């Protein structure tokens, strides 16, 4: 493998005119420079598409794909189809990468032989854009520790409660290093991991749907104990908006798919239990829940959940239920903090 392999960074772009410069600038000023930056304009209507073209005219590393609006999965898939790099990274169009993001993640992959490397991230509000951008441009110090672990599907499903991670760290088990969710940013993947895997288009939970199969393909994951990604929390985010029945149903379907995969692999589906139970309950809170088709779909989902839970042993069910209740308490605190971030 070349010492300086090509890295493809895929950025789906949609109506992010106020933030896109921060994101793309943070990518183009990376300390690692052999990059292919793929900006996928998903039918933006606010001038974002013109900004993409301006970057392509100024920097030969930038490629722009213009397509009709089809959602983030369609944009991510277009980026994957166009990528030439030995390694793949993703970024959201309103987030900011630390200057050393790619450099450190690539070093971790090359030095450990892992299939994916990941780092830590932080959330910030719109009022902190300039400060965070300046800090990211300066760059983080090298990680103090790189932790390599196996069986990432197990880690994904079982290491997700913040309080338990803190306890594990206090006991010297370095539990935080094994935590990661289904988001695709703040990671670097070997490109071959994506062979035959594409995001389901037209679905809200596209990242959850591919998570299990993707992690099952990985032998080793490397974790860097340093913040290399800045995740913007804005009022336009789906995190802050009222969600439709379809949003919750898509999450239920994705969680159920991972639940079944875990049962096939002999993995306790802790995270997927939390996802499907929560999504089924939240379907009833959607403003369009009372539409007949949605009520019928909810009944079908309820039956599917009963079938899935019936396949758990009593011990598995008790453990999943306990971690679900703990995570619900954490979510209450998390939501209050994040949704009030400015």
Coordinates of C-alpha atoms in Angstrom, one line a residue:
X1 CA 0.0 0.0 0.0
X2 CA 1.3 3.5 -0.8
X3 CA 2.6 5.6 2.0
X4 CA 0.2 8.4 1.0
X5 CA -2.9 6.6 -0.4
X6 CA -5.9 8.5 -1.8
X7 CA -8.7 9.3 0.7
X8 CA -12.2 9.9 -0.6
X9 CA -14.3 12.2 1.5
X10 CA -18.0 12.1 0.7
X11 CA -20.1 15.1 1.6
X12 CA -23.9 15.1 0.9
X13 CA -25.0 18.7 0.4
X14 CA -28.5 20.1 0.8
X15 CA -29.5 23.6 1.6
X16 CA -26.5 24.4 3.8
X17 CA -25.5 27.7 2.4
X18 CA -24.9 29.2 5.9
X19 CA -22.6 26.4 7.0
X20 CA -21.1 24.7 3.9
X21 CA -18.0 26.9 3.8
X22 CA -17.0 25.9 7.3
X23 CA -17.3 22.2 6.4
X24 CA -15.5 22.3 3.1
X25 CA -12.8 24.6 4.3
X26 CA -12.1 22.3 7.2
X27 CA -11.7 19.4 4.7
X28 CA -9.5 21.3 2.2
X29 CA -7.1 22.5 5.0
X30 CA -6.5 18.9 6.3
X31 CA -2.9 18.2 7.2
X32 CA -3.1 15.1 5.0
X33 CA -3.5 16.4 1.5
X34 CA -4.0 13.5 -0.9
X35 CA -7.7 13.8 -0.9
X36 CA -10.6 13.3 -3.3
X37 CA -13.5 15.5 -2.0
X38 CA -16.8 14.5 -3.4
X39 CA -19.5 17.1 -2.9
X40 CA -22.9 15.6 -3.8
X41 CA -25.4 18.3 -4.4
X42 CA -28.8 16.7 -3.6
X43 CA -30.9 19.2 -5.4
X44 CA -30.2 22.1 -3.2
X45 CA -32.4 25.2 -3.7
X46 CA -30.5 27.8 -1.6
X47 CA -27.3 28.4 -3.5
X48 CA -25.3 25.5 -2.0
X49 CA -24.9 24.0 -5.5
X50 CA -23.1 27.1 -6.7
X51 CA -20.8 27.1 -3.7
X52 CA -19.9 23.5 -4.6
X53 CA -19.0 24.5 -8.1
X54 CA -16.9 27.4 -6.8
X55 CA -14.8 25.0 -4.7
X56 CA -14.3 22.7 -7.7
X57 CA -13.1 25.6 -9.8
X58 CA -10.5 26.5 -7.1
X59 CA -9.2 23.1 -6.0
X60 CA -8.7 20.1 -8.4
X61 CA -9.2 17.7 -5.5
X62 CA -12.9 18.7 -5.4
X63 CA -15.5 16.8 -7.5
X64 CA -19.1 17.9 -7.6
X65 CA -22.1 15.6 -8.4
X66 CA -25.4 17.4 -9.1
X67 CA -28.5 15.3 -8.8
X68 CA -32.2 15.7 -8.2
X69 CA -33.3 15.7 -4.5
X70 CA -33.5 12.1 -3.3
X71 CA -32.3 12.3 0.3
X72 CA -29.0 11.6 2.1
X73 CA -28.9 7.9 1.2
X74 CA -29.0 8.6 -2.5
X75 CA -26.3 11.3 -2.1
X76 CA -24.1 8.9 -0.1
X77 CA -24.5 6.2 -2.6
X78 CA -23.6 8.5 -5.5
X79 CA -20.5 9.5 -3.6
X80 CA -19.5 5.8 -3.0
X81 CA -20.0 5.1 -6.7
X82 CA -17.7 7.9 -7.7
X83 CA -15.0 7.3 -5.0
X84 CA -11.5 6.2 -6.2
X85 CA -9.8 6.2 -2.8
X86 CA -8.3 3.3 -0.9
X87 CA -10.1 4.7 2.1
X88 CA -13.5 6.3 2.6
X89 CA -14.7 9.0 4.9
X90 CA -18.0 10.8 5.3
X91 CA -18.9 14.3 6.6
X92 CA -22.2 16.1 7.1
X93 CA -22.4 19.4 5.2
X94 CA -22.7 21.6 8.3
X95 CA -20.0 19.9 10.5
X96 CA -16.3 20.8 11.0
X97 CA -13.4 18.5 10.8
X98 CA -10.3 19.0 12.9
X99 CA -7.2 19.8 10.8
X100 CA -5.6 16.4 11.7
X101 CA -8.8 14.3 11.3
X102 CA -7.6 12.3 8.2
X103 CA -4.0 12.2 9.2
X104 CA -4.6 10.7 12.6
X105 CA -7.3 8.3 11.5
X106 CA -5.1 7.1 8.6
X107 CA -2.1 6.6 10.8
X108 CA -4.2 4.5 13.2
X109 CA -5.4 2.3 10.3
X110 CA -2.0 1.8 8.8
X111 CA -0.2 1.1 12.0
X112 CA -2.7 -1.3 13.5
X113 CA -4.1 -3.1 10.4
X114 CA -7.7 -2.2 11.4
X115 CA -10.6 -2.1 9.0
X116 CA -12.0 1.1 10.4
X117 CA -10.6 3.8 12.7
X118 CA -12.7 6.2 14.7
X119 CA -12.2 9.2 17.0
X120 CA -14.2 11.2 19.4
X121 CA -16.5 14.1 18.6
X122 CA -18.2 17.0 20.3
X123 CA -21.4 18.9 19.7
X124 CA -21.6 22.7 19.4
X125 CA -24.2 25.4 18.7
X126 CA -24.4 27.9 16.0
X127 CA -23.1 30.7 18.3
X128 CA -19.8 28.8 18.6
X129 CA -19.2 28.4 14.8
X130 CA -16.3 30.8 14.6
X131 CA -14.6 29.6 17.7
X132 CA -14.9 25.9 16.8
X133 CA -13.7 26.6 13.2
X134 CA -10.6 28.4 14.6
X135 CA -9.9 25.6 17.0
X136 CA -10.3 23.0 14.3
X137 CA -8.0 24.9 12.0
X138 CA -5.3 24.9 14.7
X139 CA -5.6 21.2 15.2
X140 CA -5.8 18.7 18.0
X141 CA -2.7 17.1 19.6
X142 CA -1.9 13.6 18.7
X143 CA -3.9 11.0 20.6
X144 CA -2.4 9.7 23.8
X145 CA -3.7 6.2 23.1
X146 CA -4.9 4.1 20.2
X147 CA -7.0 1.2 21.3
X148 CA -7.7 -1.8 19.0
X149 CA -10.6 -4.1 19.6
X150 CA -12.3 -7.0 17.8
X151 CA -15.9 -8.0 17.3
X152 CA -17.3 -4.4 16.6
X153 CA -20.8 -5.7 16.1
X154 CA -20.8 -6.9 19.8
X155 CA -19.4 -3.5 20.9
X156 CA -22.0 -1.6 18.9
X157 CA -24.8 -3.6 20.5
X158 CA -23.6 -3.7 24.1
X159 CA -21.5 -0.6 24.8
X160 CA -23.9 2.3 24.4
X161 CA -25.0 3.6 27.9
X162 CA -22.9 6.5 28.9
X163 CA -23.0 5.8 32.6
X164 CA -21.8 2.3 32.1
X165 CA -19.0 3.5 30.0
X166 CA -17.9 5.9 32.7
X167 CA -18.0 3.1 35.3
X168 CA -16.0 0.9 33.0
X169 CA -13.4 3.5 32.5
X170 CA -13.2 4.1 36.3
X171 CA -12.5 0.3 36.7
X172 CA -9.7 0.5 34.2
X173 CA -11.5 -1.3 31.3
X174 CA -11.2 1.5 28.8
X175 CA -14.8 1.0 27.9
X176 CA -15.2 4.4 26.1
X177 CA -12.9 3.2 23.4
X178 CA -15.3 0.5 22.4
X179 CA -18.3 2.9 22.0
X180 CA -19.5 3.9 18.6
X181 CA -22.9 4.5 17.0
X182 CA -24.1 4.1 13.5
X183 CA -23.1 7.6 12.2
X184 CA -20.6 7.4 9.4
X185 CA -18.7 10.5 10.2
X186 CA -15.5 10.7 12.3
X187 CA -14.4 7.4 10.9
X188 CA -12.1 6.2 8.2
X189 CA -13.0 2.9 6.4
X190 CA -11.1 0.6 4.1
X191 CA -12.9 1.1 0.8
X192 CA -13.5 -2.6 0.2
X193 CA -15.8 -2.7 3.3
X194 CA -18.4 -1.0 1.1
X195 CA -18.3 -3.5 -1.7
X196 CA -21.9 -4.6 -2.2
X197 CA -23.2 -2.4 0.6
X198 CA -25.3 0.7 -0.2
X199 CA -27.6 2.8 1.8
X200 CA -31.4 2.2 1.4
X201 CA -32.7 5.2 -0.5
X202 CA -35.8 7.0 0.6
X203 CA -35.3 5.9 4.2
X204 CA -34.7 8.0 7.2
X205 CA -32.6 5.5 9.2
X206 CA -30.3 4.6 6.3
X207 CA -27.2 4.5 8.5
X208 CA -28.8 2.2 11.0
X209 CA -29.9 -0.2 8.3
X210 CA -26.4 -0.9 7.0
X211 CA -24.7 -0.7 10.4
X212 CA -24.9 -4.4 11.4
X213 CA -23.7 -5.8 8.1
X214 CA -20.9 -3.3 7.9
X215 CA -19.6 -4.0 11.4
X216 CA -19.9 -7.7 10.8
X217 CA -17.4 -7.4 8.0
X218 CA -14.8 -5.8 10.2
X219 CA -12.1 -7.8 12.1
X220 CA -10.6 -4.9 14.0
X221 CA -11.4 -1.3 14.8
X222 CA -9.0 1.3 16.1
X223 CA -10.1 4.0 18.5
X224 CA -8.3 7.3 19.0
X225 CA -8.9 9.1 22.3
X226 CA -9.0 12.6 20.7
X227 CA -11.8 14.8 19.4
X228 CA -11.4 15.1 15.7
X229 CA -15.0 16.0 14.6
X230 CA -17.3 18.9 15.5
X231 CA -21.1 18.2 15.1
X232 CA -23.3 21.2 14.7
X233 CA -26.6 21.3 16.5
X234 CA -28.9 23.7 14.7
X235 CA -32.7 24.4 14.7
X236 CA -32.9 23.1 11.1
X237 CA -31.6 19.7 12.2
X238 CA -34.0 16.7 12.3
X239 CA -33.0 16.4 16.0
X240 CA -35.0 19.6 16.6
X241 CA -38.0 18.9 14.5
X242 CA -41.3 17.1 15.0
X243 CA -41.0 13.7 13.3
X244 CA -43.5 11.9 11.1
X245 CA -44.8 8.3 11.5
X246 CA -42.5 7.3 8.6
X247 CA -39.4 8.5 10.5
X248 CA -40.2 6.3 13.5
X249 CA -41.3 3.3 11.3
X250 CA -38.0 3.5 9.4
X251 CA -36.1 3.4 12.6
X252 CA -38.2 0.4 13.7
X253 CA -37.4 -1.4 10.4
X254 CA -33.7 -0.7 10.7
X255 CA -33.6 -1.7 14.3
X256 CA -35.5 -4.9 13.6
X257 CA -33.1 -5.8 10.7
X258 CA -30.1 -5.5 13.1
X259 CA -32.0 -7.3 15.8
X260 CA -32.4 -10.3 13.5
X261 CA -28.8 -10.1 12.4
X262 CA -27.7 -10.2 16.0
X263 CA -29.8 -13.3 16.7
X264 CA -28.2 -15.0 13.8
X265 CA -24.8 -14.2 15.0
X266 CA -25.3 -15.0 18.7
X267 CA -25.0 -11.4 19.8
X268 CA -27.2 -9.9 22.5
X269 CA -29.1 -7.1 20.6
X270 CA -29.0 -4.5 23.4
X271 CA -28.9 -1.4 21.2
X272 CA -31.4 -2.8 18.7
X273 CA -33.8 -3.7 21.6
X274 CA -33.7 -0.1 22.7
X275 CA -34.2 1.1 19.1
X276 CA -37.3 -1.1 18.2
X277 CA -39.0 -0.7 21.5
X278 CA -38.6 3.0 21.5
X279 CA -39.5 3.4 17.8
X280 CA -42.7 1.4 18.3
X281 CA -43.8 3.6 21.2
X282 CA -42.8 6.8 19.3
X283 CA -44.9 5.9 16.3
X284 CA -47.9 6.6 18.4
X285 CA -46.7 10.2 19.1
X286 CA -46.4 11.1 15.4
X287 CA -48.8 13.8 14.2
X288 CA -50.0 11.5 11.4
X289 CA -50.3 8.4 13.5
X290 CA -54.1 8.3 13.2
X291 CA -54.0 7.9 9.4
X292 CA -55.5 4.4 8.7
X293 CA -52.4 3.1 6.8
X294 CA -50.1 4.2 9.7
X295 CA -52.4 2.5 12.3
X296 CA -52.3 -0.7 10.3
X297 CA -48.5 -0.5 9.9
X298 CA -48.1 0.1 13.7
X299 CA -50.1 -3.1 14.4
X300 CA -47.8 -5.0 12.0
X301 CA -44.8 -3.6 13.8
X302 CA -46.2 -4.5 17.1
X303 CA -46.6 -8.1 16.0
X304 CA -43.1 -8.1 14.6
X305 CA -41.7 -6.8 17.9
X306 CA -43.5 -9.6 19.8
X307 CA -41.9 -12.2 17.5
X308 CA -38.5 -10.7 18.0
X309 CA -38.7 -10.5 21.8
X310 CA -40.0 -14.1 21.9
X311 CA -36.7 -15.2 20.5
X312 CA -34.7 -13.8 23.4
X313 CA -33.8 -15.9 26.4
X314 CA -35.1 -14.7 29.8
X315 CA -31.6 -13.6 30.7
X316 CA -31.1 -11.7 27.4
X317 CA -34.5 -10.0 27.8
X318 CA -33.8 -8.9 31.3
X319 CA -30.4 -7.5 30.4
X320 CA -31.8 -5.7 27.4
X321 CA -34.6 -4.2 29.4
X322 CA -32.2 -3.0 32.1
X323 CA -29.9 -1.2 29.7
X324 CA -32.9 0.2 27.9
X325 CA -34.3 1.8 31.1
X326 CA -30.9 3.2 31.9
X327 CA -30.5 4.6 28.4
X328 CA -33.9 6.3 28.6
X329 CA -32.8 8.2 31.7
X330 CA -29.6 9.3 29.9
X331 CA -31.6 10.3 26.9
X332 CA -33.8 12.6 29.0
X333 CA -30.8 14.5 30.1
X334 CA -29.1 14.4 26.7
X335 CA -32.2 15.8 24.8
X336 CA -32.6 18.6 27.3
X337 CA -29.0 19.6 26.8
X338 CA -28.7 19.2 23.0
X339 CA -32.1 20.7 22.0
X340 CA -31.3 23.8 24.1
X341 CA -27.8 24.2 22.5
X342 CA -27.4 27.6 20.7

